[in-house]
Short mmCIF file of N, CA and C in Angstrom, two decimals:
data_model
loop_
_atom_site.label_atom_id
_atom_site.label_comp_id
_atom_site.label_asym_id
_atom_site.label_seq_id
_atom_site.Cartn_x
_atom_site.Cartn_y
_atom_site.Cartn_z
N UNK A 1 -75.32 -66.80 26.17
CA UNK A 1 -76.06 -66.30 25.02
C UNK A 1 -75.09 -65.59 24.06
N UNK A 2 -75.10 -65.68 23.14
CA UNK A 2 -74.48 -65.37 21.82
C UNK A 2 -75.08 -63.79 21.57
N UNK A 3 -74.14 -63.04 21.21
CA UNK A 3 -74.25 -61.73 20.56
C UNK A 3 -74.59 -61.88 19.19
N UNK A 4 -75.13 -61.37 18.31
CA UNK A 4 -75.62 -60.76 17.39
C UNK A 4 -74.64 -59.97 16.35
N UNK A 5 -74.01 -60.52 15.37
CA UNK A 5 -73.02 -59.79 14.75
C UNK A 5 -73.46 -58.85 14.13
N UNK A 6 -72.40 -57.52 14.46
CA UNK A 6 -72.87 -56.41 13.96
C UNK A 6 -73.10 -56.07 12.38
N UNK A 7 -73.77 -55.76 11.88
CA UNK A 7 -74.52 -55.60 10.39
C UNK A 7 -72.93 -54.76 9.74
N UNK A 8 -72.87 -55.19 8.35
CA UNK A 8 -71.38 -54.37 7.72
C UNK A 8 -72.11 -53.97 6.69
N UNK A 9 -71.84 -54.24 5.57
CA UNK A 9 -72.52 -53.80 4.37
C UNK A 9 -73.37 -54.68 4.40
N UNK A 10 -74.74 -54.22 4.52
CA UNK A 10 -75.95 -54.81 4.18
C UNK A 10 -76.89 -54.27 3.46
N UNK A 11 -78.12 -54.69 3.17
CA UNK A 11 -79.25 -53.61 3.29
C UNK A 11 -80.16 -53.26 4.03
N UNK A 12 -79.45 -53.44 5.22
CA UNK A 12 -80.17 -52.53 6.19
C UNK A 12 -79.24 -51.27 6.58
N UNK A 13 -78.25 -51.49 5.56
CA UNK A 13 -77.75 -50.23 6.10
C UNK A 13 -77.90 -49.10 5.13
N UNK A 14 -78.52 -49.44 4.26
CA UNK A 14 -79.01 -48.76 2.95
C UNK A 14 -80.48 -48.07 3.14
N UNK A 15 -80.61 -46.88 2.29
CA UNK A 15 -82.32 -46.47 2.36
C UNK A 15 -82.17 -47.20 0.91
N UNK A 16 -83.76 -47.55 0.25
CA UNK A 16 -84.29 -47.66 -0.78
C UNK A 16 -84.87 -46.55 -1.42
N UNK A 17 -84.48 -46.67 -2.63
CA UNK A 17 -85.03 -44.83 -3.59
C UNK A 17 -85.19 -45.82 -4.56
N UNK A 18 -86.22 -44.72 -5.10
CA UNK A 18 -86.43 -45.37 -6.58
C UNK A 18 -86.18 -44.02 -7.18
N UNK A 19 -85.90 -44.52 -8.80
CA UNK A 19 -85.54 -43.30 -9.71
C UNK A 19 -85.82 -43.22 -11.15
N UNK A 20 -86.17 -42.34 -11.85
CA UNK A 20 -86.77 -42.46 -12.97
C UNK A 20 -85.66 -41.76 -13.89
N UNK A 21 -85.61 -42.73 -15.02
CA UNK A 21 -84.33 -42.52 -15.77
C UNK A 21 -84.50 -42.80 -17.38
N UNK A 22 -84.36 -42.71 -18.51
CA UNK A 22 -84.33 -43.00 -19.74
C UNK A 22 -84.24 -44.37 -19.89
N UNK A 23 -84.88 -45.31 -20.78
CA UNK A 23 -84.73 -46.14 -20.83
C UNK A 23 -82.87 -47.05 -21.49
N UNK A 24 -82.61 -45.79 -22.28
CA UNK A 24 -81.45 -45.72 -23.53
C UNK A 24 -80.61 -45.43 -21.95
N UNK A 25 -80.67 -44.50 -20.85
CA UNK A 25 -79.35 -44.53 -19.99
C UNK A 25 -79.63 -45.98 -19.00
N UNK A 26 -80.83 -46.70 -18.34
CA UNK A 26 -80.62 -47.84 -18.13
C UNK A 26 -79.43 -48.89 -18.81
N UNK A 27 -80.37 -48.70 -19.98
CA UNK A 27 -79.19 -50.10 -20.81
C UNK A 27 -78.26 -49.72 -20.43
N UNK A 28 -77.38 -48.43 -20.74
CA UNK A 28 -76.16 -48.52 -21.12
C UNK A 28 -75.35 -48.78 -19.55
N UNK A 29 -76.04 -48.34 -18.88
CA UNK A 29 -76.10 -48.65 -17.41
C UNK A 29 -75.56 -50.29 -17.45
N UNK A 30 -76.69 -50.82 -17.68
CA UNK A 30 -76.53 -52.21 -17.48
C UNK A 30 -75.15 -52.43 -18.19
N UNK A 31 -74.92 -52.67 -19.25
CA UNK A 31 -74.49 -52.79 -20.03
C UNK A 31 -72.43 -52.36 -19.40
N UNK A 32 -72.53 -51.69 -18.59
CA UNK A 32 -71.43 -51.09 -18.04
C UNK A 32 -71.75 -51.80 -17.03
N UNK A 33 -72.43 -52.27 -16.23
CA UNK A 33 -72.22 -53.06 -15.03
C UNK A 33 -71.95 -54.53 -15.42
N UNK A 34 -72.44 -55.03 -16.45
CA UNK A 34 -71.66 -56.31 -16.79
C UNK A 34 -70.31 -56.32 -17.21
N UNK A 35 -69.64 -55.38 -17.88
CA UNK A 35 -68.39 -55.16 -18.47
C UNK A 35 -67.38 -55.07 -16.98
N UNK A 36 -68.22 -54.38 -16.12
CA UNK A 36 -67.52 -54.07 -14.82
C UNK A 36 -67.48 -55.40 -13.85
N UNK A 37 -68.63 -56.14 -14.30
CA UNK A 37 -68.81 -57.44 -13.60
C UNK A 37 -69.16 -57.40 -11.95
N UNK A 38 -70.30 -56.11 -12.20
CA UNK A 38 -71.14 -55.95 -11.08
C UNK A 38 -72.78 -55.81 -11.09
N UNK A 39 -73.47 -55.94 -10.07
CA UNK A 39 -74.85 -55.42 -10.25
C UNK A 39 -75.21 -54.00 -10.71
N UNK A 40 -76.52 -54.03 -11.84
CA UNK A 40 -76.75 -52.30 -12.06
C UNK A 40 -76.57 -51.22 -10.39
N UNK A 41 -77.37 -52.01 -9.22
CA UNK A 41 -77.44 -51.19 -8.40
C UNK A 41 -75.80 -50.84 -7.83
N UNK A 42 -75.33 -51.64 -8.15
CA UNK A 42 -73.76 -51.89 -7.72
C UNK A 42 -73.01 -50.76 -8.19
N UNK A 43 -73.20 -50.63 -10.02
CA UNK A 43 -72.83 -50.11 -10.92
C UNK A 43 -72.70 -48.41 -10.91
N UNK A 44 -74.61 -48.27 -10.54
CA UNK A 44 -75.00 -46.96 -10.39
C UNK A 44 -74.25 -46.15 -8.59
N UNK A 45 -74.38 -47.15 -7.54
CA UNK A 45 -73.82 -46.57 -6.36
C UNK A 45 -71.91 -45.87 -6.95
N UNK A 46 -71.07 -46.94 -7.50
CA UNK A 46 -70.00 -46.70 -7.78
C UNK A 46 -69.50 -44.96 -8.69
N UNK A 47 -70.26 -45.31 -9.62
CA UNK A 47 -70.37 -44.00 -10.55
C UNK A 47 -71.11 -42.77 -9.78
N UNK A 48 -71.90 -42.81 -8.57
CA UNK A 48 -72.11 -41.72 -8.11
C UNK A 48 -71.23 -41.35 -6.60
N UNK A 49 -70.51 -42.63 -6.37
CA UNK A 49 -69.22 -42.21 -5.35
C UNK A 49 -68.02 -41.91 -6.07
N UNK A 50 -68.00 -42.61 -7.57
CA UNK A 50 -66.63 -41.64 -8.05
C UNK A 50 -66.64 -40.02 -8.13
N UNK A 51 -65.13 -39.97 -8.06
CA UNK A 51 -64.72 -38.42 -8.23
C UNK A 51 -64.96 -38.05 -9.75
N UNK A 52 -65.97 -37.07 -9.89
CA UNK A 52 -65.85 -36.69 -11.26
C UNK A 52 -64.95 -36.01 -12.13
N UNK A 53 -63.88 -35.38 -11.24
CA UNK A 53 -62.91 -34.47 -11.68
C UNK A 53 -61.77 -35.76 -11.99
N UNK A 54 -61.86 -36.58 -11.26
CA UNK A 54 -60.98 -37.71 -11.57
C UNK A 54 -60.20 -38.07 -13.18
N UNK A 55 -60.91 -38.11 -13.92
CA UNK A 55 -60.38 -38.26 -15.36
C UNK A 55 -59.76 -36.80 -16.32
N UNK A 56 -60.72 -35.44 -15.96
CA UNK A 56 -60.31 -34.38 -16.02
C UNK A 56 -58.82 -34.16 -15.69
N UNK A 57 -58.59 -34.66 -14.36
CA UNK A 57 -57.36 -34.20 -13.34
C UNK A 57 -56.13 -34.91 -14.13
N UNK A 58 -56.58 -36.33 -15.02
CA UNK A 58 -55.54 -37.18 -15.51
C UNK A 58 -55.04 -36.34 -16.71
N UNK A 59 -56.44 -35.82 -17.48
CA UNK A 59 -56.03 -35.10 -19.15
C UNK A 59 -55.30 -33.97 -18.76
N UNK A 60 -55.64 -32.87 -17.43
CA UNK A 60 -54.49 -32.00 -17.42
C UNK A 60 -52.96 -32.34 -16.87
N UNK A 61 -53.23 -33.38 -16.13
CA UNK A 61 -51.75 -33.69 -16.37
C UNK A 61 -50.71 -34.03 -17.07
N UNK A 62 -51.62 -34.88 -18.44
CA UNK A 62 -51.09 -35.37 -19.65
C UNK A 62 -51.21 -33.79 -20.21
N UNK A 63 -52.10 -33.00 -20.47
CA UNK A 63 -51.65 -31.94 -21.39
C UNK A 63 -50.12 -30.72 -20.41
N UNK A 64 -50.30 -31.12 -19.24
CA UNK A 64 -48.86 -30.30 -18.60
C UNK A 64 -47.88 -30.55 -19.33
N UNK A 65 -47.83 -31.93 -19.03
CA UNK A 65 -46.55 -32.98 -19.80
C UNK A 65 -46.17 -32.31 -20.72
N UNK A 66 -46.84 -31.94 -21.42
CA UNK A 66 -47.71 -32.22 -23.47
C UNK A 66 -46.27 -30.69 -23.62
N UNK A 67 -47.06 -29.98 -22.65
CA UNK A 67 -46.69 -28.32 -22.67
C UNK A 67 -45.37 -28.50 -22.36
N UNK A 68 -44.85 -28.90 -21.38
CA UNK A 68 -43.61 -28.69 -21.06
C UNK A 68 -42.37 -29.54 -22.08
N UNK A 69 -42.65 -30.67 -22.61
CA UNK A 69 -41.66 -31.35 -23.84
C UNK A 69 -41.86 -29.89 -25.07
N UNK A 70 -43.15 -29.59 -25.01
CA UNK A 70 -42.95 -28.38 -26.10
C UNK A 70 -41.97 -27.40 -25.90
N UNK A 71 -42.58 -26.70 -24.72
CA UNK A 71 -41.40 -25.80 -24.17
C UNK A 71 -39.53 -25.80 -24.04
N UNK A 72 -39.29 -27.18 -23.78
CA UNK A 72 -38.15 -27.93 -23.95
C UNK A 72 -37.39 -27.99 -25.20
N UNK A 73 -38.60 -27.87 -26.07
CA UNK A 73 -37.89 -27.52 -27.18
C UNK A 73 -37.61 -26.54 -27.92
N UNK A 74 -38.32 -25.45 -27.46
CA UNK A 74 -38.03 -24.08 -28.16
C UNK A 74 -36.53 -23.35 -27.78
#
């Protein structure tokens, strides 16, 4: 008898929620999941596992930079 392969990403490994949202943040939703060339639900899981400080963390490093060529030059 054959085993049963174990479930990986499925949806059973998922709960189902529903959520009530603006119609204007849907679209743009959508609208970013095609550009991304994924499903909205795809779209919305991704953007709430990214790091939000993530892009923050990039601009202070570019403004360190920014500071220190200044400094360099005084």
């Amino acid at each position: 008898m054959s085993k049963k392969p174990e479930p990986t990403t499925s949806q059973e490994n998922y709960v189902h929620s529903g959520i009530r949202m603006p119609p204007e943040l849907k679209t743009a939703l959508k609208e970013a999941a095609v550009q991304n060339g994924r499903s909205l639900n795809a779209e919305i899981l991704a953007r709430l596992q990214a790091n939000p400080l993530e892009p923050v963390l990039a601009d202070l490093a570019e403004l360190k930079q920014m500071v220190r060529k200044v400094l360099s030059q005084i």
